[in-house]
Backbone as numpy.savetxt, mean C-alpha at the origin, in Angstrom:
# Nx Ny Nz CAx CAy CAz Cx Cy Cz
19.29 -10.03 10.40 18.46 -8.83 10.40 19.34 -7.58 10.40
18.96 -6.60 9.56 19.62 -5.30 9.56 18.93 -4.44 10.62
19.71 -3.87 11.53 19.14 -3.25 12.73 19.49 -1.76 12.81
18.48 -0.95 13.16 18.70 0.47 13.43 19.22 0.63 14.85
19.75 1.80 15.19 20.28 2.01 16.54 19.27 1.69 17.64
17.99 1.92 17.39 16.96 1.66 18.38 16.72 0.18 18.59
17.21 -0.65 17.68 16.94 -2.08 17.75 15.88 -2.54 16.79
15.18 -1.60 16.15 14.17 -1.97 15.16 14.88 -2.60 13.96
14.40 -3.77 13.53 15.16 -4.56 12.56 14.44 -4.69 11.23
15.23 -4.78 10.17 14.74 -5.03 8.82 15.19 -6.43 8.43
14.29 -7.28 7.96 14.71 -8.64 7.60 15.80 -8.63 6.53
16.76 -9.53 6.67 17.79 -9.67 5.65 17.90 -11.12 5.19
16.78 -11.83 5.22 16.73 -13.17 4.66 16.94 -13.08 3.15
17.29 -14.19 2.49 17.45 -14.14 1.03 16.22 -13.59 0.32
15.03 -13.97 0.78 13.80 -13.48 0.16 13.67 -11.97 0.33
13.90 -11.49 1.55 13.79 -10.06 1.82 14.85 -9.28 1.05
16.06 -9.83 0.98 17.13 -9.14 0.24 16.78 -9.01 -1.23
16.20 -10.05 -1.80 15.83 -9.98 -3.21 14.72 -8.98 -3.43
13.76 -8.93 -2.50 12.69 -7.94 -2.59 13.27 -6.53 -2.52
14.24 -6.34 -1.65 14.90 -5.03 -1.53 15.61 -4.67 -2.83
16.28 -5.63 -3.42 17.00 -5.38 -4.68 16.03 -4.97 -5.79
14.89 -5.64 -5.87 13.89 -5.28 -6.89 13.34 -3.89 -6.63
13.07 -3.59 -5.37 12.55 -2.27 -5.02 13.57 -1.20 -5.38
14.83 -1.43 -5.06 15.86 -0.44 -5.35 16.08 -0.28 -6.87
15.93 -1.40 -7.60 16.14 -1.37 -9.05 15.05 -0.59 -9.76
13.80 -0.77 -9.35 12.68 -0.24 -10.13 12.04 1.03 -9.56
12.14 1.23 -8.26 11.46 2.37 -7.64 12.38 3.58 -7.55
11.77 4.75 -7.47 12.53 5.97 -7.21 13.03 5.95 -5.77
13.95 6.85 -5.47 14.43 6.97 -4.08 13.27 7.29 -3.16
12.35 8.13 -3.62 11.20 8.50 -2.80 10.37 7.27 -2.44
10.03 6.44 -3.43 9.22 5.26 -3.16 10.00 4.21 -2.38
11.29 4.11 -2.60 12.11 3.18 -1.83 12.06 3.54 -0.35
12.37 4.80 -0.04 12.38 5.22 1.36 10.99 5.10 1.98
9.97 5.46 1.22 8.59 5.34 1.70 8.28 3.90 2.07
8.64 2.96 1.23 8.31 1.56 1.47 9.01 1.03 2.72
10.26 1.42 2.90 10.98 0.96 4.10 10.39 1.61 5.35
10.06 2.89 5.28 9.43 3.54 6.44 8.12 2.86 6.79
7.33 2.52 5.76 6.06 1.85 6.00 6.29 0.56 6.79
7.29 -0.22 6.39 7.57 -1.46 7.12 7.97 -1.17 8.56
8.86 -0.21 8.76 9.33 0.08 10.11 8.22 0.62 10.99
7.40 1.51 10.46 6.25 2.00 11.22 5.31 0.85 11.56
5.05 0.01 10.56 4.13 -1.11 10.76 4.66 -2.07 11.83
5.96 -2.34 11.80 6.56 -3.24 12.78 6.41 -2.71 14.19
6.65 -1.42 14.37 6.50 -0.82 15.69 5.03 -0.85 16.12
4.12 -0.61 15.20 2.69 -0.74 15.53 2.39 -2.15 16.03
2.95 -3.14 15.35 2.73 -4.52 15.77 3.28 -4.78 17.17
4.45 -4.22 17.46 5.03 -4.39 18.79 4.16 -3.72 19.84
3.71 -2.50 19.55 2.88 -1.77 20.51 1.58 -2.52 20.81
1.02 -3.15 19.79 -0.27 -3.83 19.94 -0.13 -5.29 20.32
1.14 -5.71 20.51 1.43 -7.10 20.90 0.82 -8.11 19.92
0.97 -7.82 18.63 0.45 -8.69 17.58 1.52 -9.70 17.16
1.08 -10.88 16.83 1.98 -11.89 16.27 1.88 -11.81 14.75
3.00 -11.54 14.10 2.99 -11.41 12.65 4.30 -11.92 12.09
4.30 -12.18 10.80 5.50 -12.68 10.11 6.26 -11.48 9.55
7.41 -11.13 10.12 8.15 -9.94 9.65 8.55 -10.03 8.18
8.91 -11.22 7.72 9.35 -11.37 6.34 8.20 -11.12 5.38
7.02 -11.68 5.66 5.86 -11.46 4.79 5.42 -9.99 4.84
5.45 -9.40 6.02 5.10 -7.98 6.12 6.10 -7.13 5.34
7.37 -7.51 5.39 8.38 -6.75 4.66 8.15 -6.84 3.15
7.89 -8.04 2.66 7.64 -8.19 1.22 6.41 -7.39 0.82
5.38 -7.40 1.65 4.18 -6.62 1.36 4.51 -5.13 1.29
5.32 -4.65 2.23 5.71 -3.24 2.22 6.56 -2.91 1.00
7.49 -3.80 0.67 8.37 -3.55 -0.48 7.59 -3.47 -1.78
6.56 -4.30 -1.93 5.81 -4.38 -3.18 4.54 -3.53 -3.20
4.18 -2.88 -2.09 2.83 -2.31 -2.02 2.58 -1.21 -3.05
3.62 -0.54 -3.52 3.44 0.49 -4.55 4.01 0.09 -5.91
4.33 -1.19 -6.10 4.86 -1.63 -7.40 3.86 -1.36 -8.52
2.59 -1.35 -8.21 1.59 -1.07 -9.24 1.65 0.34 -9.79
2.38 1.22 -9.13 2.57 2.58 -9.65 3.68 2.63 -10.69
4.48 1.58 -10.77 5.63 1.55 -11.66 5.23 1.05 -13.05
5.75 1.70 -14.08 5.37 1.37 -15.46 5.54 -0.11 -15.76
6.63 -0.70 -15.31 6.93 -2.11 -15.59 5.84 -3.04 -15.09
5.18 -2.67 -14.01 4.21 -3.56 -13.37 2.77 -3.08 -13.53
2.56 -1.99 -14.23 1.22 -1.40 -14.33 0.43 -2.01 -15.48
-0.79 -2.42 -15.18 -1.69 -2.96 -16.21 -2.53 -1.82 -16.78
-3.22 -2.06 -17.90 -4.07 -1.01 -18.46 -5.43 -0.88 -17.78
-5.84 -1.90 -16.99 -7.23 -1.87 -16.53 -7.47 -2.41 -15.13
-6.42 -2.63 -14.34 -6.60 -3.05 -12.96 -6.23 -1.91 -12.02
-6.82 -1.91 -10.82 -6.39 -0.97 -9.80 -4.89 -1.13 -9.56
-4.21 -0.03 -9.28 -2.76 -0.13 -9.08 -2.44 -1.04 -7.90
-3.32 -1.07 -6.90 -3.09 -1.94 -5.75 -3.09 -3.41 -6.18
-3.97 -3.76 -7.10 -4.03 -5.14 -7.60 -2.78 -5.46 -8.41
-2.31 -4.50 -9.20 -1.07 -4.71 -9.95 0.10 -5.01 -9.01
0.20 -4.25 -7.94 1.26 -4.50 -6.97 1.11 -5.84 -6.28
-0.13 -6.18 -5.95 -0.40 -7.48 -5.32 -0.04 -8.62 -6.27
-0.36 -8.45 -7.55 -0.02 -9.48 -8.54 1.49 -9.63 -8.71
2.21 -8.50 -8.65 3.67 -8.56 -8.74 4.25 -9.33 -7.56
3.71 -9.07 -6.37 4.18 -9.78 -5.19 3.84 -11.27 -5.28
2.65 -11.58 -5.79 2.28 -12.98 -5.96 3.27 -13.70 -6.88
3.60 -13.08 -7.99 4.54 -13.68 -8.94 5.91 -13.90 -8.28
6.35 -12.90 -7.54 7.65 -12.98 -6.86 7.66 -14.11 -5.84
6.64 -14.17 -4.99 6.61 -15.18 -3.93 6.40 -16.58 -4.50
5.55 -16.70 -5.49 5.29 -18.01 -6.09 6.55 -18.56 -6.74
7.37 -17.68 -7.32 8.62 -18.11 -7.94 9.60 -18.66 -6.91
9.38 -18.32 -5.63 10.24 -18.82 -4.56 9.56 -19.94 -3.77
8.49 -20.48 -4.34 7.79 -21.62 -3.73 7.27 -21.33 -2.33
6.84 -20.10 -2.11 6.21 -19.75 -0.84 4.80 -20.37 -0.82
4.37 -20.95 0.29 3.05 -21.57 0.35 1.94 -20.61 -0.06
0.92 -21.15 -0.71 -0.14 -20.33 -1.29 -0.87 -19.50 -0.24
-1.06 -20.03 0.96 -1.78 -19.24 1.96 -0.98 -18.00 2.36
0.35 -18.10 2.36 1.18 -16.94 2.65 1.20 -15.96 1.48
1.22 -16.49 0.28 1.15 -15.64 -0.92 -0.15 -14.85 -0.90
-1.25 -15.53 -0.60 -2.55 -14.87 -0.58 -2.62 -13.80 0.50
-1.98 -14.05 1.63 -1.94 -13.06 2.71 -1.27 -11.77 2.24
-0.12 -11.92 1.58 0.58 -10.74 1.07 -0.24 -10.06 -0.02
-0.87 -10.86 -0.89 -1.71 -10.29 -1.95 -2.81 -9.43 -1.35
-3.49 -9.95 -0.35 -4.59 -9.20 0.26 -4.09 -7.94 0.97
-2.95 -8.05 1.64 -2.41 -6.87 2.33 -2.16 -5.73 1.35
-1.57 -6.05 0.20 -1.27 -5.02 -0.80 -2.54 -4.53 -1.48
-3.40 -5.46 -1.87 -4.62 -5.07 -2.59 -5.52 -4.18 -1.75
-5.47 -4.33 -0.43 -6.38 -3.59 0.45 -5.70 -2.41 1.15
-4.46 -2.11 0.82 -3.73 -1.17 1.67 -4.25 0.26 1.59
-5.03 0.61 0.57 -5.62 1.96 0.52 -7.11 1.95 0.83
-7.65 0.81 1.21 -9.09 0.70 1.45 -9.42 1.12 2.87
-10.21 2.17 3.05 -10.51 2.65 4.41 -11.39 1.67 5.19
-11.08 1.52 6.46 -11.99 0.88 7.39 -12.00 -0.64 7.43
-11.38 -1.32 6.48 -11.45 -2.78 6.43 -10.17 -3.46 6.95
-8.97 -3.06 6.49 -7.76 -3.81 6.86 -7.55 -3.99 8.36
-7.92 -3.03 9.18 -7.65 -3.15 10.61 -8.41 -4.29 11.28
-9.42 -4.81 10.58 -10.17 -5.93 11.13 -9.65 -7.28 10.65
-8.64 -7.27 9.79 -8.15 -8.50 9.17 -6.85 -8.96 9.84
-6.19 -9.92 9.23 -5.00 -10.51 9.84 -3.91 -9.46 10.06
-3.03 -9.70 11.04 -2.08 -8.67 11.46 -1.26 -8.08 10.32
-0.76 -8.90 9.40 0.06 -8.37 8.32 -0.73 -7.39 7.45
-2.01 -7.67 7.25 -2.88 -6.79 6.45 -3.12 -5.49 7.21
-3.47 -5.62 8.48 -3.75 -4.44 9.30 -2.50 -3.57 9.46
-1.36 -4.19 9.65 -0.14 -3.43 9.91 0.37 -2.72 8.66
0.29 -3.36 7.50 0.69 -2.65 6.28 -0.15 -1.40 6.10
-1.45 -1.53 6.29 -2.34 -0.38 6.16 -2.00 0.71 7.17
-1.72 0.33 8.41 -1.43 1.35 9.43 -0.10 2.04 9.16
0.88 1.29 8.62 2.15 1.91 8.27 2.00 2.91 7.14
1.18 2.55 6.14 0.91 3.46 5.02 0.19 4.71 5.51
-0.82 4.52 6.35 -1.59 5.67 6.84 -0.72 6.64 7.63
0.19 6.09 8.44 1.08 6.97 9.20 2.01 7.73 8.27
2.65 7.03 7.33 3.66 7.69 6.51 3.07 8.66 5.51
1.90 8.37 4.98 1.34 9.21 3.91 0.50 10.36 4.47
-0.37 10.08 5.42 -1.28 11.14 5.90 -1.15 11.41 7.39
-0.24 10.73 8.08 0.04 11.05 9.47 -0.92 10.47 10.48
-1.70 9.46 10.12 -2.62 8.84 11.08 -1.80 8.17 12.18
-2.04 8.55 13.43 -1.31 8.00 14.56 0.02 8.67 14.82
0.26 9.83 14.23 1.54 10.53 14.36 1.89 10.79 15.82
0.95 11.33 16.59 1.23 11.70 17.97 1.38 10.50 18.89
0.80 9.37 18.50 0.89 8.17 19.34 2.17 7.39 19.10
2.83 7.66 17.98 4.06 6.91 17.66 5.23 7.52 18.43
6.10 6.71 19.02 7.23 7.26 19.79 8.05 8.25 18.96
8.13 9.48 19.44 8.74 10.55 18.65 10.20 10.26 18.30
10.98 9.77 19.27 12.39 9.52 19.00 12.57 8.44 17.95
11.74 7.41 18.00 11.84 6.33 17.01 11.39 6.82 15.65
10.34 7.63 15.63 9.87 8.20 14.35 10.97 9.04 13.71
11.63 9.85 14.50 12.69 10.70 13.98 13.89 9.87 13.50
14.18 8.78 14.19 15.28 7.91 13.78 14.97 7.26 12.43
13.74 6.79 12.27 13.34 6.16 11.01 13.45 7.16 9.86
12.94 8.35 10.08 12.97 9.37 9.02 14.40 9.82 8.73
15.24 9.85 9.73 16.64 10.22 9.51 17.36 9.19 8.63
17.02 7.93 8.82 17.66 6.87 8.03 17.02 6.71 6.66
15.74 7.02 6.54 15.01 6.91 5.26 14.23 8.21 5.06
14.92 9.24 4.56 14.39 10.61 4.59 13.13 10.83 3.76
12.38 11.85 4.19 11.17 12.28 3.49 11.47 13.57 2.71
12.36 13.49 1.73 12.73 14.68 0.96 11.59 15.10 0.05
11.01 16.28 0.29 9.90 16.81 -0.52 8.81 15.76 -0.70
8.59 14.96 0.35 7.70 13.81 0.19 6.28 14.21 -0.16
5.71 15.17 0.56 4.30 15.51 0.34 4.04 15.90 -1.11
4.87 16.77 -1.64 4.68 17.27 -3.01 5.02 16.20 -4.05
6.16 15.56 -3.89 6.61 14.63 -4.92 5.87 13.30 -4.88
5.45 12.86 -3.70 4.71 11.60 -3.64 3.39 11.72 -4.38
2.70 12.83 -4.20 1.42 13.00 -4.90 1.62 12.92 -6.41
2.72 13.50 -6.90 2.99 13.46 -8.34 3.24 12.02 -8.80
4.09 11.29 -8.08 4.38 9.91 -8.47 3.15 9.02 -8.30
2.40 9.28 -7.27 1.20 8.49 -6.99 0.19 8.64 -8.12
-0.12 9.87 -8.47 -1.08 10.12 -9.54 -0.58 9.58 -10.87
0.70 9.74 -11.15 1.26 9.26 -12.41 1.08 7.76 -12.58
0.99 7.05 -11.46 0.87 5.60 -11.52 -0.47 5.09 -12.00
-1.52 5.94 -11.94 -2.83 5.50 -12.43 -3.52 6.57 -13.28
-2.77 7.59 -13.70 -3.36 8.65 -14.52 -3.89 8.12 -15.85
-3.28 7.04 -16.34 -3.69 6.48 -17.63 -4.94 5.61 -17.52
-5.42 5.36 -16.31 -6.59 4.49 -16.13 -7.45 5.00 -14.96
-7.93 6.24 -15.05 -8.67 6.84 -13.93 -9.94 6.08 -13.57
-10.52 5.35 -14.51 -11.75 4.62 -14.22 -11.52 3.55 -13.15
-10.28 3.08 -13.01 -10.00 2.03 -12.02 -10.03 2.57 -10.59
-10.10 3.88 -10.43 -10.09 4.45 -9.09 -11.48 4.57 -8.50
-12.52 4.20 -9.26 -13.89 4.29 -8.76 -14.04 3.52 -7.44
-14.64 4.18 -6.46 -14.87 3.54 -5.18 -13.66 3.52 -4.27
-12.59 4.21 -4.63 -11.39 4.25 -3.80 -11.01 5.70 -3.49
-10.09 5.86 -2.56 -9.61 7.21 -2.23 -8.91 7.85 -3.41
-8.48 7.04 -4.38 -7.73 7.58 -5.51 -8.60 8.32 -6.51
-9.92 8.12 -6.43 -10.81 8.86 -7.31 -10.67 10.37 -7.06
-10.50 10.74 -5.80 -10.33 12.15 -5.47 -9.04 12.71 -6.02
-8.00 11.89 -6.11 -6.73 12.33 -6.70 -6.94 12.65 -8.18
-7.66 11.77 -8.87 -7.93 12.00 -10.30 -8.79 13.25 -10.50
-9.76 13.45 -9.63 -10.61 14.64 -9.75 -9.79 15.91 -9.54
-8.76 15.83 -8.70 -7.92 17.00 -8.44 -7.04 17.33 -9.65
-6.53 16.32 -10.36 -5.51 16.55 -11.38 -5.96 16.37 -12.82
-7.11 15.77 -13.07 -7.59 15.59 -14.44 -8.75 16.56 -14.69
-8.55 17.57 -15.50 -9.60 18.56 -15.74 -10.88 17.89 -16.24
-11.99 18.19 -15.59 -13.29 17.67 -16.02 -13.59 16.26 -15.57
-12.63 15.58 -14.96 -12.90 14.20 -14.53 -13.76 14.20 -13.28
-14.80 13.37 -13.31 -15.62 13.19 -12.12 -15.89 11.71 -11.96
-15.58 11.20 -10.80 -15.77 9.78 -10.55 -17.26 9.44 -10.56
-17.63 8.27 -11.06 -19.05 7.87 -11.06 -19.62 7.90 -9.65
-20.91 8.16 -9.59 -21.61 8.21 -8.30 -22.48 6.97 -8.16
-22.47 6.36 -6.99 -23.24 5.13 -6.78 -24.74 5.35 -6.99
-25.22 6.55 -6.66 -26.65 6.83 -6.86 -26.99 6.77 -8.35
-26.13 7.32 -9.18 -26.35 7.26 -10.62 -26.31 5.82 -11.12
-25.38 5.04 -10.55 -25.27 3.64 -10.97 -26.53 2.87 -10.61
-27.08 3.14 -9.43 -28.32 2.47 -9.02 -29.47 2.87 -9.94
-29.55 4.18 -10.22 -30.62 4.66 -11.09 -30.51 4.09 -12.50
-29.29 3.81 -12.93 -29.08 3.31 -14.28 -29.13 1.80 -14.40
-29.45 1.11 -13.32 -29.54 -0.35 -13.37 -30.55 -0.79 -14.42
-30.26 -1.85 -15.20 -31.19 -2.30 -16.24 -32.44 -2.99 -15.70
-32.48 -3.30 -14.42 -33.68 -3.94 -13.86 -34.86 -2.99 -13.86
-36.02 -3.41 -14.33 -37.21 -2.56 -14.22 -37.72 -2.57 -12.79
-38.14 -1.41 -12.31 -38.74 -1.36 -10.99 -40.16 -1.90 -11.06
-40.58 -2.54 -9.97 -41.93 -3.08 -9.93 -42.96 -2.01 -9.59
-44.10 -2.46 -9.13 -45.18 -1.54 -8.81 -44.96 -0.86 -7.49
-46.03 -0.35 -6.91 -45.97 0.38 -5.66 -45.59 -0.55 -4.52
-45.00 0.06 -3.49 -44.65 -0.73 -2.30 -45.90 -1.26 -1.63
-45.82 -2.43 -1.04 -46.95 -3.00 -0.30 -46.64 -3.00 1.18
């Protein structure tokens, strides 16, 4: 394990090292540092909550969680979260990881931007989501140990993160805004694509092909 001065550790198993190499090869410095911070924040959350989780699987999930934003891994018609989950599935399956563990990582990545659901699921899923929420929008900022937070950021800096992350984030699905329907990313597209408006569920219900029956009884 690679260890920070505080004792917080990053897995250095062959699987984790290869995931790190792929992340470093394909991601920008911003996304690389973000992914590592997400893992470290998530790990500390797990310690605070006394959760039992697999550090290696959580690490792979953190390393791959934004792969769907990268051109190499981006599909024309899937949510970027699904693209990242599929990339992780391919990576883990190539290393003969058991299917139940592959599925766990897939779900953690696919659900990492979904509000309200991951925290009720298995620890690796809940922790990836909580690490992302802390690093991107600051959820739980005041509850996280300040000295440890500062140590993590010092080792994996947030250089112009707020401004540049939004640009990289949007660029990852700008070519397929329809895939953001029903997700927090629809608002990102509405902010940056002139005239774009995400479909409304009320309109979808009204447009259903089913004929309505008679009066209520």
